[in-house]
Every structure is written in C-alpha cells, then in structure tokens.
Coordinates of C-alpha atoms in Angstrom, one line a residue:
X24 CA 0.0 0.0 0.0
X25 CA 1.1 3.6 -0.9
X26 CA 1.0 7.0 1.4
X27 CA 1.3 9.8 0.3
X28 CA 4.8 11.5 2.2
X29 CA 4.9 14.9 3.4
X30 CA 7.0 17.3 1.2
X31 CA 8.5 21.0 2.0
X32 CA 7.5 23.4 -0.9
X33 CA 10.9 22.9 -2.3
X34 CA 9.8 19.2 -2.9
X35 CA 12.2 17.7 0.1
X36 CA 10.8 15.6 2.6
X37 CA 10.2 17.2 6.1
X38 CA 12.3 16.4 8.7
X39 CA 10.3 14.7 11.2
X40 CA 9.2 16.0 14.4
X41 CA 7.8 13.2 15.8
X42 CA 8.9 9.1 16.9
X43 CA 7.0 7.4 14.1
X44 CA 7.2 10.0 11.6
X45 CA 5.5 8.4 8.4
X46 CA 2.2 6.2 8.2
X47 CA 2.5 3.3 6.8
X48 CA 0.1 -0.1 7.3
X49 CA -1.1 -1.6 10.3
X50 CA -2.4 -4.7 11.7
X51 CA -4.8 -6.4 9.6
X52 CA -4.7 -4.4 6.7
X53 CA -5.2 -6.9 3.7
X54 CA -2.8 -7.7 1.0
X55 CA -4.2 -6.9 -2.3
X56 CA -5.3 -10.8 -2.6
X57 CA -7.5 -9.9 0.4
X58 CA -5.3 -11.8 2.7
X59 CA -4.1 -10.8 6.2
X60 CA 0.2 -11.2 6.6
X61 CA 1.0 -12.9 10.2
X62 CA 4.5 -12.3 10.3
X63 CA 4.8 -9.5 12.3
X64 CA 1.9 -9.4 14.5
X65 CA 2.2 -9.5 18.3
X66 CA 0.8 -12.2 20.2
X67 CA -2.6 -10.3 21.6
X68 CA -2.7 -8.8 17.9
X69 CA -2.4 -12.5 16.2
X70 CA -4.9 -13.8 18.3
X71 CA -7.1 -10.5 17.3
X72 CA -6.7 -11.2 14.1
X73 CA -8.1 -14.6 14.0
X74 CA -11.0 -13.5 16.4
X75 CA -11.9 -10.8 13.6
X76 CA -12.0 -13.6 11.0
X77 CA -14.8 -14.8 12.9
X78 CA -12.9 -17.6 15.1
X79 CA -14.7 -18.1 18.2
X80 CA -12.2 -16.6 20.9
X81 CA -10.8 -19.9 22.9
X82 CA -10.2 -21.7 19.6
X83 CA -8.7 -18.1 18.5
X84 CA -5.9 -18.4 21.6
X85 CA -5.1 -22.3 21.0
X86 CA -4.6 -21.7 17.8
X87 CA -3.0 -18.3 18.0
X88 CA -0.2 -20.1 20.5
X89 CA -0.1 -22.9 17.7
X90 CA 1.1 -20.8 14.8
X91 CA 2.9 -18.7 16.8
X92 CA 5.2 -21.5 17.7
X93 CA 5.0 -22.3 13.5
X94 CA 5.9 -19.3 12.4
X95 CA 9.3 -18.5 15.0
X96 CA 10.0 -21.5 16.0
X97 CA 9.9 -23.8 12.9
X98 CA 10.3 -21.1 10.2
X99 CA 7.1 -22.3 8.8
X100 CA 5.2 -20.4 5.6
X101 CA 2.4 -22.5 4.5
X102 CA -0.2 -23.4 7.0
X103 CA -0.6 -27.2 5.1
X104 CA 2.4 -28.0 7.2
X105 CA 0.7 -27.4 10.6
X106 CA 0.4 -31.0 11.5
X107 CA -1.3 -30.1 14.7
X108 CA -3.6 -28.1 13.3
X109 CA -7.3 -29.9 11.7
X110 CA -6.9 -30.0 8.0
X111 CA -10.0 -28.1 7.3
X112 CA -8.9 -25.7 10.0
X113 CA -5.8 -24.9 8.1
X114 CA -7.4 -24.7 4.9
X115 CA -9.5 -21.9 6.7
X116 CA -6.4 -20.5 7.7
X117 CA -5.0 -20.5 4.3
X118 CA -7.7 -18.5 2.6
X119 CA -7.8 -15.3 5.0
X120 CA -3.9 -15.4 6.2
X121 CA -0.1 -15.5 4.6
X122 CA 3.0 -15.7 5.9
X123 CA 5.4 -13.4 4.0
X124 CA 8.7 -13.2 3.6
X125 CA 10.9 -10.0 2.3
X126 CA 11.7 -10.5 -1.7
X127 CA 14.8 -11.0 -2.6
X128 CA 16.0 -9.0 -5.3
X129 CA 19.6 -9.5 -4.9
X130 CA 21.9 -11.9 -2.6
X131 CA 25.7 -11.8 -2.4
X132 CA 28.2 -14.0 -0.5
X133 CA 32.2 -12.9 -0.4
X134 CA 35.2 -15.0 0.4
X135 CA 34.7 -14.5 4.1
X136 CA 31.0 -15.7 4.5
X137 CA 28.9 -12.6 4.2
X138 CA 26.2 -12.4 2.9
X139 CA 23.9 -9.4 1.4
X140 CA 20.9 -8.9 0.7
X141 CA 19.0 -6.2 -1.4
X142 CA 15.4 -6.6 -0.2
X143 CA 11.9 -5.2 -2.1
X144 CA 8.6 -4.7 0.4
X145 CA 5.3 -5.1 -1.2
X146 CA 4.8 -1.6 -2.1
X147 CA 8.4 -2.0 -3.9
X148 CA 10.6 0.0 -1.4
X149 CA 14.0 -1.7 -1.1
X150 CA 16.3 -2.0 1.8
X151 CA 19.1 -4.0 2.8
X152 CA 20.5 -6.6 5.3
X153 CA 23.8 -8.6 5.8
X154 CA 25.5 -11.1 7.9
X155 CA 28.4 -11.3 9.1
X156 CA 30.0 -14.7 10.5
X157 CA 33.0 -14.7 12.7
X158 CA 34.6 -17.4 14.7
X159 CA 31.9 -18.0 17.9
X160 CA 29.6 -15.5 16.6
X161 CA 27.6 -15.0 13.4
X162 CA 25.2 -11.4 13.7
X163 CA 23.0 -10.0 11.2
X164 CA 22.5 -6.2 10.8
X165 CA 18.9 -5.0 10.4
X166 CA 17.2 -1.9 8.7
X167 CA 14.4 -0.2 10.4
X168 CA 13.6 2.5 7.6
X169 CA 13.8 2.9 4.4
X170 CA 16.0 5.7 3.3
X171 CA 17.3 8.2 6.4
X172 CA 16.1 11.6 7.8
X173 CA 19.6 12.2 9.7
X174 CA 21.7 13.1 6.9
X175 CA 25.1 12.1 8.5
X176 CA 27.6 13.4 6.1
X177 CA 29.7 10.2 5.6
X178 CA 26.9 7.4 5.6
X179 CA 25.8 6.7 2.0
X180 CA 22.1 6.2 3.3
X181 CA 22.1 9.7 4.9
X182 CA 22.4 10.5 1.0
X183 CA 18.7 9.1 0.3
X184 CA 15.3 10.3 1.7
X185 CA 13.2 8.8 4.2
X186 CA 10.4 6.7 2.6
X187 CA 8.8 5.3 5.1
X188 CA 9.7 2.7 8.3
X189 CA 9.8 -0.5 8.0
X190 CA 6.6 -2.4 9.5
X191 CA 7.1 -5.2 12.5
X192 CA 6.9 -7.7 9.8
X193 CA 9.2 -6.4 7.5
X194 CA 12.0 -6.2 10.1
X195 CA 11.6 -9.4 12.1
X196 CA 11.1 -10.7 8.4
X197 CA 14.8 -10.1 8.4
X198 CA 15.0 -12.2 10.9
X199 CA 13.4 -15.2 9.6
X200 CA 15.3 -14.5 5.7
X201 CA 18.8 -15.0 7.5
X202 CA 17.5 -18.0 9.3
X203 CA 16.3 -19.5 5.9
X204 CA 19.2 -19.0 4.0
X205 CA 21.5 -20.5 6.8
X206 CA 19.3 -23.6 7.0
X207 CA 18.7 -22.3 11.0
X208 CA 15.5 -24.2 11.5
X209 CA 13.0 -25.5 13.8
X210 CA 14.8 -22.1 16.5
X211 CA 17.2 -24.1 18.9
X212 CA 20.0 -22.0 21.4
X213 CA 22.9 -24.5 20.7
X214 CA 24.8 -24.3 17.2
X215 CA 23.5 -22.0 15.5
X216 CA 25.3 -19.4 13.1
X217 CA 22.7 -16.6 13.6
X218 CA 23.7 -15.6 17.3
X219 CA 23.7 -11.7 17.2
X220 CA 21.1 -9.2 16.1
X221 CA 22.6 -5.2 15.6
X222 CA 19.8 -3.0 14.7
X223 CA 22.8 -0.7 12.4
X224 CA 20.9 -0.8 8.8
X225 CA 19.3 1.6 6.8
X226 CA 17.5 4.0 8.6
X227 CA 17.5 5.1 12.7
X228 CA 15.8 3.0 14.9
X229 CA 14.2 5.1 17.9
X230 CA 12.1 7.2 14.7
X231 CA 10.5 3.7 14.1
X232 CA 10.4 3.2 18.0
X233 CA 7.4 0.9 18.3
X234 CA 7.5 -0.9 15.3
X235 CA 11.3 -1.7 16.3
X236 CA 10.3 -2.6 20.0
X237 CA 7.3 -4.8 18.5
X238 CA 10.1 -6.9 16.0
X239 CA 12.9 -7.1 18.9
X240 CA 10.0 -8.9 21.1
X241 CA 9.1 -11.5 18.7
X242 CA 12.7 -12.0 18.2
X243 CA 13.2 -12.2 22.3
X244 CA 10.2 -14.2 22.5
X245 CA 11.3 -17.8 24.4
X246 CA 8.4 -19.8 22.1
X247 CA 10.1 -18.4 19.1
X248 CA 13.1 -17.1 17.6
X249 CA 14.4 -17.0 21.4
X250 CA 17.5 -14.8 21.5
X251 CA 18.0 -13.4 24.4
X252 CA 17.8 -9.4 24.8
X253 CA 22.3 -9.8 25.7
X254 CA 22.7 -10.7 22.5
X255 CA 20.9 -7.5 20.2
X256 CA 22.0 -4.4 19.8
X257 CA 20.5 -1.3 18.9
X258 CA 22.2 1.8 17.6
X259 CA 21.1 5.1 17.8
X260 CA 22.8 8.5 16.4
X261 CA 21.4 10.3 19.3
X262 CA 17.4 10.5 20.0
X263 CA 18.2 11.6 23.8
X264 CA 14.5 11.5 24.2
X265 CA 13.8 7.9 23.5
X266 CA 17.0 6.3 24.4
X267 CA 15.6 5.6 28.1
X268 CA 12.3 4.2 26.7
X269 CA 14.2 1.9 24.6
X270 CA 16.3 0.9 27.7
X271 CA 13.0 0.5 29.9
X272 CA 10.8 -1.3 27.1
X273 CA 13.1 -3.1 25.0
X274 CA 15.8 -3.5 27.2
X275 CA 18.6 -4.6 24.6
X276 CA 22.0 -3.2 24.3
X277 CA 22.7 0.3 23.3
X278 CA 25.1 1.6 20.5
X279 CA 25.8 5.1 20.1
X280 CA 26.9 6.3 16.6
X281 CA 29.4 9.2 18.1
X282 CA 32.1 9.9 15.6
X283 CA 32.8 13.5 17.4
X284 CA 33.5 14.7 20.5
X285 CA 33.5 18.8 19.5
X286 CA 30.4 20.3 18.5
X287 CA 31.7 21.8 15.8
X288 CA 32.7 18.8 14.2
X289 CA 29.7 16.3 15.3
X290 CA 27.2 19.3 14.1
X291 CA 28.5 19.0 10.6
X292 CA 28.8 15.1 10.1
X293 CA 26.0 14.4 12.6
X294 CA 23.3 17.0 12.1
X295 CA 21.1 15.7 14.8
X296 CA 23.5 17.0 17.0
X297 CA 22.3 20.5 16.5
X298 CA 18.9 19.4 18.4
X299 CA 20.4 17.0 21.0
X300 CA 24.5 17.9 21.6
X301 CA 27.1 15.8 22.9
X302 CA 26.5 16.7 26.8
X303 CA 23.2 15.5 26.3
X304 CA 23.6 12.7 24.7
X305 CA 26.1 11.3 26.8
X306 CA 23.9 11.9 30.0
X307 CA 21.4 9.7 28.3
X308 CA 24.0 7.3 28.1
X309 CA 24.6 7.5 31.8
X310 CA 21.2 7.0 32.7
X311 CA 20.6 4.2 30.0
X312 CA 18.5 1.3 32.1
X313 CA 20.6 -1.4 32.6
X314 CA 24.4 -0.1 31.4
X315 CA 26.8 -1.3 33.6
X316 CA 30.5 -3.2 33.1
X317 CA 28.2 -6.6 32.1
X318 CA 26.5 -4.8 29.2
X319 CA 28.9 -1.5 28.1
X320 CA 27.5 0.6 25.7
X321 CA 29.2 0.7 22.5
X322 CA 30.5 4.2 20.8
X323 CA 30.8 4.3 17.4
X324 CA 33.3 6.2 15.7
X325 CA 34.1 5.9 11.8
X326 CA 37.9 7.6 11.5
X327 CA 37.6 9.9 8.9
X328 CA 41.0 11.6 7.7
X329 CA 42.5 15.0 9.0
X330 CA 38.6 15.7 10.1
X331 CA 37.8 13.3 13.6
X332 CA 41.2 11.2 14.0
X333 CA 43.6 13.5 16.0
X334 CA 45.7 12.6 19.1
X335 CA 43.7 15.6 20.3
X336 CA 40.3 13.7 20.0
X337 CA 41.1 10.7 21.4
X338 CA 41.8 12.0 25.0
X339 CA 38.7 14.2 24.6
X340 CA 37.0 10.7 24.0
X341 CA 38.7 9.2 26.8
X342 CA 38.3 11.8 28.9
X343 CA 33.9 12.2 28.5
X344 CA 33.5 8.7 28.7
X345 CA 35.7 9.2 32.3
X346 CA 33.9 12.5 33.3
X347 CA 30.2 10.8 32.7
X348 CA 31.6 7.4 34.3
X349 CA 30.4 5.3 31.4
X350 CA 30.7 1.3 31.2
X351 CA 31.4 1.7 27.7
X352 CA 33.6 0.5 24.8
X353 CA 34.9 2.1 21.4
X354 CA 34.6 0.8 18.0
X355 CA 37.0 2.8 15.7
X356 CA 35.7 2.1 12.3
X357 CA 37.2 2.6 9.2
X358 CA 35.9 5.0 6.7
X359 CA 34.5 2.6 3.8
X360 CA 34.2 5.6 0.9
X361 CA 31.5 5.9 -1.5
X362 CA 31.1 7.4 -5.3
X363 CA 31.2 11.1 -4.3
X364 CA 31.7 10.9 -0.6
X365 CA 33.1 14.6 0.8
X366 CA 35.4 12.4 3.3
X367 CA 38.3 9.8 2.8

C-alpha cells in the first residue's frame, strides 16, 4: 500500500518532528489478494486477528499459540504444514492469512561468508540486510527504515530520503530470511550461526520506536526465535529523548553512533547534534536502564581523515567517557568511501 509523504515546498521531505514520523500499514490491513500477513503481529494482535476472521475466541488463543510456535519456531510459511492443526482448519487458515517473507531481489556472498541482501517490500521499497560470520559468533544487521532523515555526512544512506519505516513484519522478516538462508530451523540455542542481532541498517531505529520494539520482542520471544535481549544491539545516532524508553521497554544493548567529541565537528557530520548535543547525549547514556561493566555501551566512531582522528580527539573521547563514568567500549571504524563521498 502507498502513502502519500509529506514534502516541503521545495519538494524535500520534512524532517520529522515526531517518533513514528511516516504512516505506513497496520495490523490487519489486507494484502491486495484480500489476505491478512501474520508475520509481524504480536501475540494479543495475532490472536485479534483470527478472532476478527470470525474464530470463536478460545479456539482463537489455541490456535494463535499454535502458529505462533510455526511461524518463530519452525520457520514455517504455509499453514498445510501445521500437522497439529485440523486440516480443514488450516485450509480456513489458508484462505484469510499468509506468511510473508521479504523478496529478494539480490543476494551476495564474499570470500569471508557474508552475505547481502537487497530486499523489495510489497509496495516496492528496497532495503538491505547482511550477515556477518566470525569465529563464535555469526550477527545480522537489520534496517528499520527505508532511506534516512539524519543526513550524516559520511553514511551513503544519509544521501537518500526517508520513505517510510519499516513495518514489524518487515524487520523481524529479516530475521526469519537469514535463518532461511542459513538452514537455522526449527529455533534451537545451541549451534546456531545466527547468534547476534545489531539494529545498524538503513534507517535510525528510535524514529520507528514501536515498530522496532514490536520486531525485537518476537525475536526475544522464548516460544520463538528465542535470542536473548544480551545478544541484540541497537544503535542510535542520538534521539536523547527515546533512548531511556528503549532501555526501559526493549531492554537490549545500546550503540551510540558518536564519531565527534566537539560540537563543531559532530554538528557537521552528525546534524542531529544541532537538536540534542554531545552533553546531552552522553547523559542519556549514563542513565541508560541497565548499562553497567556486564552490558557497556558501545561508541561508534568511523575515522575519517585530518577531520575526527587527531591525538587531540582521542583524549577528549577518553576523557567524556571518564567525566560521565560510562561502562562503555569504542569501535573505531574505518571509513568505507562511496562514489562522491566529501570524506576519505
């Protein structure tokens, strides 16, 4: 389904001035076949959804718990494969419901073992995820928007507009794709490649707040996907304002796309520090629900030449991580330059 976006005069999108700044479909909205998509829904909304097709409500709960446990915990698509379920109950099923997964448009593997993929939604929006194996752990870095509204200066995404977020579905869809392609089902804790989660794609992640918090539950739920909340990772570029709700509601760790420590410098290649600055930010950080030497918050911090990667700026980062007693650690990232980026 297509929304119409909100435009300045000058034909740019508006920078947003709220958490879930562009509409886009919610539950139980049909598919143009007149079908309902599951993937996605919480469990009080999945069991809404079959009590809305008419299913009396204590066959809508068993049932509800049933697929559920189908969809995260066995990867399943088709409800013919529901071997618990009555035949003609899942032929029912199969005329009002689907269970999607992303399109691929485009998957690559390198040398190393990872993997990309270029991903189309329904209305035909594309976005990206990608894996990346190492030797104990294997994580997967998930979009939450397509296009950006933060316009960080050395990020190729900053380059592209915001479109629209991501549904629930469409991110834990993720999720599920990467546990397809590695061959990671039914869900089990032991041996598995997919062991991490960063929320670092396309997009920023507390401006799609509760469709992000809806996806990371299904992926923390213990009937499902089951990773636990130690093991994700979500990166913001500073929302100060919703970085203690994410700590409080979603409880996973916390990433902080930094790249600065002067004003002068983070305003130009992080323009959202112009709303919330570095003092501010790094307060949040200190007051971040559950931060402590267990669970450090990470700082981000792409090196980029003669502009960020003085002598001079290390101490600085040293010393604000010391004044604001942080449990934090530092991931210096080299600067990976695009066709007509302004930074080497």
């Amino acid at each position: 389904m297509n929304h119409p976006q909100p435009v300045s005069p000058a034909g740019i999108m508006s920078i947003p001035g709220h958490i879930d700044p562009v509409p886009v479909p919610r539950a139980f909205v049909a598919r143009q076949d007149g079908r309902i998509d599951l993937l996605g829904l919480t469990r009080p909304d999945l069991r809404m959804a079959l009590e809305t097709a008419q299913l009396e409500p204590k066959q809508a709960k068993l049932r509800a718990k049933q697929i559920f446990q189908w969809i995260y915990n066995r990867g399943v698509t088709e409800f013919a494969l529901m071997t618990d379920i009555a035949r003609d109950m899942r032929s029912w099923l199969e005329q009002r419901f689907v269970i999607s997964r992303p399109q691929v448009i485009e998957a690559q593997v390198s040398s190393d073992g990872t993997r990309k993929w270029l991903l189309r939604s329904d209305d035909g929006q594309d976005y990206e995820m990608v894996f990346i194996p190492d030797a104990d752990r294997g994580t997967l870095c998930v979009s939450s928007q397509v296009g950006c509204t933060l316009n960080c200066r050395f990020c190729y995404t900053g380059t592209m507009r915001l479109v629209r977020n991501l549904t629930p579905g469409e991110i834990v869809g993720q999720v599920m794709l990467a546990r397809d392609a590695l061959g990671e089902w039914p869900s089990q804790p032991e041996g598995r490649m997919l062991t991490n989660i960063v929320m670092m794609g396309m997009g920023e992640p507390l401006y799609n707040f509760d469709h992000v918090r809806d996806a990371l539950k299904l992926v923390m739920d213990g009937d499902g996907l089951a990773l636990s909340k130690r093991r994700i990772t979500l990166s913001t570029s500073g929302v100060v304002p919703m970085m203690a709700r994410a700590g409080e509601e979603i409880g996973v760790n916390l990433a902080v796309s930094l790249h600065a420590v002067t004003k002068e410098i983070r305003d130009e290649i992080v323009p959202i520090n112009r709303k919330y600055g570095i003092e501010e930010l790094l307060q949040a950080c200190a007051d971040y629900p559950g931060a402590n030497n267990a669970r450090r918050i990470t700082f981000e911090y792409v090196m980029l030449k003669d502009k960020n990667d003085s002598d001079a700026e290390a101490h600085e980062l040293v010393r604000l991580i010391r004044k604001y007693r942080l449990p934090a650690k530092v991931n210096l990232i080299p600067f990976n330059p695009w066709p007509g980026a302004p930074y080497d």
